[in-house]
Structure formats: structure tokens, C-alpha cells
Amino acid sequence: LTLCPEVFQAMERERQETVRRVVLQAVVFAIGVLLALAYIYRKLNIEMDLKLRQRNFIAAVTHELKTPIASLRVWFETLFSRDLGSGQKARIQELMEWDLTRLTALVSNLLSVARAESGRLELFPGPVELAPFLQEVAEDMDRRLGAGSLGLRFDLSPGIWVEVDTKAMTTVVENLLSNAYKYSEEPRQTTVTLDADTQTAIIAVSDQGHGIRPRELSRLFQRFYRAGDEMTRTVPGTGLGLYLCKETVVAHGGEIRASSLGPGLGTTFTIRLPRIPAPEGAASQAPELPIG
């Protein structure tokens, strides 16, 4: 019995083609499974991280509410249960006002975040010269924290105008200065600089504090995120301040970024805002420099 060799060759080619097709299908299937597992793993990690940050946020907000409320209770009991001199009453009133300011700021931040998430962040922008505005906000913040506690230094170029909501931008600058205070040891040195190019105003708030690891920089402005170890953190806060800063700056058509050389080497927050011409007839208010 003789078989034509061409038949065997055709059968062999068909077998090899089938093997290649099966192997290719198996490889594609395996890659698909691996990609699906990687996607699921990533999503689970994101979800777990968000739940952890939400839990930390709830704990932080509870603490931030509980502390001033407990303090107010003590002052009320002291006022109504003891005979105090006018000086003591004035001091207690000052402390109570501080606690109420802290509570008001927390509630205001929470409401602002809720509005930002729903796309209803209300802004009422107007022309503002940045140099005197920044100096006034920074000095007021320094007085509230304790005169000289921020170790302020200014490098502010005059004549730079932007169109912003002063109340919202005040909150942004105060948040950055508050971070510089909380994450730095005494004696602090906080530098506020202002410069510009033809189209953009550039604000920078720099400290010489704890610094930030490079891998954390991209996450700083996420909702509920706080840098550092959650188990050992002692700095108060809710993880919403920088998120609100970013939402506010972006709503003004600008951008905000953080930079740090690493732990212990300080942090710089840089805000860029669209620059506008000075209003007709406006006189530049040159800030008093330097301070600190």
C-alpha cells in the first residue's frame, strides 16, 4: 500500500496550524485572566484604601468636634460655678471664642467639600492685588496661631492682579499656612513668595518642616488622604483641607502642586492663577518687606 507523501505533508501542516492556534488561544486567555485579576486587585486596593481613609476621616472629625465641645463645656461650668475676676472671665471668653472659631471652620470646610463634590462650589470673584492680600491673610493667621509662631518671611512682587473670590482664596492660603504650622517644629520658618510671568500669577508657600515622601505627593490632594502613618499620627486634621484647596483653585481656572525633597526637608505648595491687567486707576499697594 503506497500513500502519496503530499497527503502526509498536508496533514502535518494542518496539525501544526491547529497546535499553534490552540496555543495562541491559551496565551490570549491566560493574558485576559491575568489582566482581569490585576484589574480586580487594583480596584480592591483602591476601595480598601478609600474605606480606610473614610474611617480615619470619621475618627478625625469626631475628635475635631469632641475636643472643642468638651473644652466649651469645661469653660461654661467654670463660669457658672465659680466667682471669677474680670481678667479670668476675659481669658475664658477668649478661649471659648477660639473653640467656637475652630468648630465654625470645621463645619464650613465640610459644607464647602459637599458643595465641591456636587459641583455647586459658589464663587464671587473680583479683581484682587495679590501682594497686599497675601500679606494680610498670612499676618492675620500668624496672630491667631500666636504672634511670630509661623516665622513668616515674604518675597512678594507688587502689581500682580488676579480675579478671585477673596473668601475662598483666604481659606486656601490659611489651609497651607496651617499645614506649615502643624507639620513644622519650633522655631518655624514659613516663606510666602509671589511672582508672575505674562499670563500667570505664581504663589508659593514653603516651610522647613517634616517634608513628604515622593510617593505620597501625588495623593496629597485626594479626599480624606493624610500623609504619614495613620497608627502613629498625632497631628490633628480631617484630610479635607488640601482637597478643598485643589477644588477651589481649579474652580478659579488655576492649579496647585506640592513638592518636597523628602522627609525632614520641608514642603512647598505652589499655586498658579490666571493673571489679569490691573484695573484702571488702581494703585499698587507695595507690601512692607521683609518680615521675619
XYZ file of C-alpha atoms in Angstrom:
292
model
C 0.000 0.000 0.000
C 1.542 3.276 -1.076
C 0.401 6.693 0.182
C 1.160 9.946 -1.550
C 3.690 11.978 0.560
C 1.759 15.179 -0.204
C -1.138 13.876 1.908
C 1.142 13.359 4.930
C 2.635 16.830 4.459
C -0.822 18.433 4.301
C -1.902 16.561 7.444
C 1.274 17.664 9.259
C 0.750 21.271 8.259
C -2.841 21.092 9.485
C -1.717 19.565 12.795
C 0.904 22.271 13.330
C -1.587 25.007 12.469
C -4.086 23.565 14.961
C -1.416 23.377 17.674
C -0.383 26.992 17.038
C -3.992 28.149 17.106
C -4.682 26.324 20.383
C -1.500 27.679 21.976
C -2.327 31.229 20.828
C -5.844 30.950 22.206
C -4.474 29.635 25.502
C -1.975 32.518 25.728
C -4.662 35.123 24.959
C -6.975 33.529 27.514
C -4.213 33.465 30.144
C -3.339 37.122 29.478
C -7.016 38.047 29.731
C -7.337 36.237 33.050
C -4.183 37.903 34.405
C -5.367 41.357 33.302
C -8.767 40.758 34.866
C -7.153 39.641 38.128
C -4.835 42.662 38.103
C -7.802 44.982 37.492
C -9.812 43.374 40.301
C -6.802 43.546 42.641
C -6.265 47.226 41.824
C -9.930 48.061 42.326
C -9.999 46.209 45.635
C -6.888 48.068 46.776
C -8.435 51.413 45.821
C -11.683 50.509 47.565
C -9.894 49.334 50.709
C -7.712 52.438 50.736
C -10.762 54.689 50.363
C -12.614 52.850 53.152
C -9.549 53.185 55.395
C -9.315 56.908 54.674
C -13.056 57.341 55.241
C -12.781 55.546 58.581
C -9.819 57.706 59.558
C -11.765 60.776 58.429
C -14.758 59.891 60.605
C -12.449 59.329 63.563
C -10.659 62.620 62.883
C -13.893 64.604 62.521
C -15.227 63.041 65.718
C -12.063 64.088 67.523
C -12.091 67.580 65.981
C -15.707 68.034 67.143
C -15.311 66.396 70.533
C -12.277 68.383 71.659
C -13.684 71.943 71.390
C -17.124 70.816 72.630
C -15.543 69.276 75.729
C -13.476 72.420 76.198
C -16.564 74.650 75.917
C -18.363 72.502 78.490
C -15.497 72.995 80.958
C -15.474 76.768 80.429
C -19.256 77.011 80.870
C -19.107 75.031 84.101
C -16.247 77.212 85.306
C -18.107 80.447 84.519
C -21.297 79.446 86.290
C -19.832 77.567 89.256
C -17.091 79.935 90.417
C -16.628 83.585 91.255
C -14.098 84.867 88.768
C -12.379 88.164 88.294
C -12.786 90.241 85.160
C -9.349 89.172 83.885
C -10.168 85.489 84.281
C -13.518 85.952 82.560
C -11.862 87.745 79.664
C -9.344 84.935 79.287
C -12.086 82.266 79.343
C -14.080 84.257 76.789
C -11.019 84.357 74.522
C -10.574 80.579 74.809
C -14.263 79.935 74.167
C -14.161 82.143 71.079
C -11.179 80.134 69.837
C -13.085 76.866 70.302
C -16.136 78.283 68.512
C -13.947 79.516 65.659
C -12.453 76.049 65.361
C -15.916 74.460 65.225
C -17.147 77.016 62.692
C -14.130 76.430 60.454
C -14.648 72.655 60.566
C -18.341 72.900 59.684
C -17.568 75.431 56.943
C -14.955 73.087 55.456
C -17.379 70.166 55.481
C -20.070 72.235 53.756
C -17.587 73.517 51.175
C -16.416 69.979 50.391
C -20.022 68.846 49.968
C -20.654 71.721 47.551
C -17.447 70.991 45.637
C -18.361 67.320 45.208
C -21.796 68.237 43.883
C -20.380 70.873 41.536
C -22.038 73.699 43.475
C -18.990 75.499 44.860
C -20.181 79.113 44.861
C -17.580 81.731 43.994
C -17.924 85.502 43.724
C -14.684 86.565 42.038
C -13.395 90.088 41.741
C -10.068 91.798 40.957
C -7.514 91.436 43.747
C -3.915 92.568 44.003
C -2.147 89.545 45.441
C 0.788 91.067 47.348
C -1.182 93.020 49.992
C -3.856 90.313 50.078
C -1.357 87.520 50.818
C 0.483 89.566 53.423
C -2.731 90.474 55.235
C -4.006 86.868 55.274
C -0.645 85.474 56.425
C -0.169 88.043 59.190
C -3.727 87.529 60.434
C -3.158 83.754 60.513
C 0.109 84.270 62.394
C -1.644 86.388 65.035
C -4.332 83.747 65.533
C -1.749 80.966 65.950
C 0.407 83.090 68.245
C 2.372 86.125 67.140
C 5.568 85.025 65.399
C 4.715 81.318 65.578
C 4.869 80.862 61.789
C 8.214 82.643 61.397
C 6.878 84.449 58.342
C 9.096 85.674 55.546
C 7.741 87.421 52.461
C 9.029 87.851 48.936
C 6.054 89.450 47.193
C 6.227 91.172 43.821
C 3.776 94.101 43.708
C 1.357 94.900 40.899
C 0.162 91.323 40.238
C -3.620 91.114 39.899
C -5.958 88.128 39.655
C -9.718 87.640 39.696
C -10.636 85.507 42.697
C -13.206 85.036 45.412
C -11.311 86.560 48.351
C -13.153 84.480 50.954
C -12.449 81.200 49.165
C -8.831 82.102 48.414
C -8.323 83.174 52.026
C -9.371 79.668 53.078
C -6.837 78.176 50.634
C -3.930 80.286 51.936
C -4.935 79.687 55.563
C -5.028 75.928 54.986
C -1.494 75.983 53.567
C -0.218 78.127 56.432
C -1.997 75.889 58.951
C -0.216 72.865 57.466
C 3.115 74.699 57.680
C 2.396 75.322 61.364
C 1.199 71.786 62.211
C 3.945 69.936 60.357
C 6.933 72.007 61.496
C 8.826 72.156 64.740
C 9.830 75.360 66.511
C 11.455 77.626 65.551
C 9.395 77.626 62.351
C 10.220 79.436 59.149
C 7.420 79.871 56.615
C 8.083 81.719 53.376
C 5.348 83.200 51.197
C 6.507 84.218 47.719
C 4.701 85.795 44.797
C 5.973 86.064 41.255
C 4.430 86.043 37.786
C 5.008 85.655 34.095
C 2.994 87.391 31.403
C -0.088 85.219 31.914
C 0.182 83.519 35.311
C 0.491 84.588 38.927
C 2.621 82.158 40.951
C 2.127 81.853 44.710
C 4.363 79.592 46.810
C 4.070 78.712 50.495
C 7.196 76.938 51.775
C 8.072 75.502 55.166
C 11.063 73.726 56.690
C 9.002 71.048 58.367
C 8.554 67.296 58.214
C 8.542 67.049 54.424
C 6.754 64.447 52.320
C 7.887 61.195 50.754
C 7.904 61.412 46.918
C 5.406 58.565 46.529
C 2.866 60.479 48.638
C 2.999 63.751 46.692
C 0.540 62.637 44.005
C -2.039 61.632 46.629
C -1.951 64.727 48.849
C -4.959 66.365 47.233
C -7.190 63.290 47.355
C -10.250 63.422 49.572
C -9.621 62.087 53.110
C -5.908 61.476 52.400
C -3.342 62.425 55.015
C 0.381 61.807 54.663
C 2.188 59.672 57.205
C 1.434 56.629 59.302
C -2.191 56.530 60.475
C -1.241 54.469 63.523
C 1.331 56.951 64.844
C -0.016 60.291 63.582
C -0.527 62.924 66.265
C -1.184 65.988 64.088
C -4.886 66.950 64.131
C -6.820 67.244 60.883
C -9.510 65.673 58.703
C -7.742 65.139 55.368
C -10.081 67.568 53.591
C -8.058 70.779 53.667
C -5.833 70.135 50.652
C -8.699 68.525 48.735
C -10.714 71.702 49.246
C -7.683 73.810 48.271
C -7.388 71.982 44.960
C -11.117 72.192 44.187
C -11.108 75.927 44.930
C -8.001 76.698 42.886
C -9.226 74.624 39.932
C -12.595 76.414 40.095
C -10.643 79.659 39.623
C -9.003 78.243 36.491
C -5.695 77.581 38.236
C -3.655 74.666 39.522
C -1.922 73.702 42.771
C 1.025 71.371 43.263
C 3.184 70.158 46.125
C 6.907 69.482 46.086
C 9.323 68.161 48.682
C 12.852 66.792 48.681
C 11.805 64.171 51.219
C 11.201 63.618 54.938
C 12.665 66.351 57.116
C 13.364 68.662 54.176
C 10.239 70.800 54.146
C 7.408 71.204 51.647
C 6.425 73.825 49.082
C 2.892 74.329 47.769
C 2.703 76.267 44.517
C -0.487 77.866 43.200
C -0.802 79.180 39.647
C -3.679 81.503 38.784
C -4.586 83.340 35.574
C -3.268 86.881 35.718
C -5.384 89.907 34.771
C -4.407 93.515 33.975
C -4.570 95.952 36.858
C -7.959 97.714 36.979
C -7.917 101.188 35.547
C -6.944 103.719 38.184
C -5.837 101.065 40.696
C -2.715 101.952 42.644
C -0.351 99.150 43.616
C -0.017 98.679 47.356
C 3.607 97.747 47.925
C 3.899 95.395 50.904
C 6.207 96.125 53.813
C 9.179 93.801 53.332
C 10.811 91.814 54.747
C 9.083 90.378 57.805
C 10.516 87.613 59.959
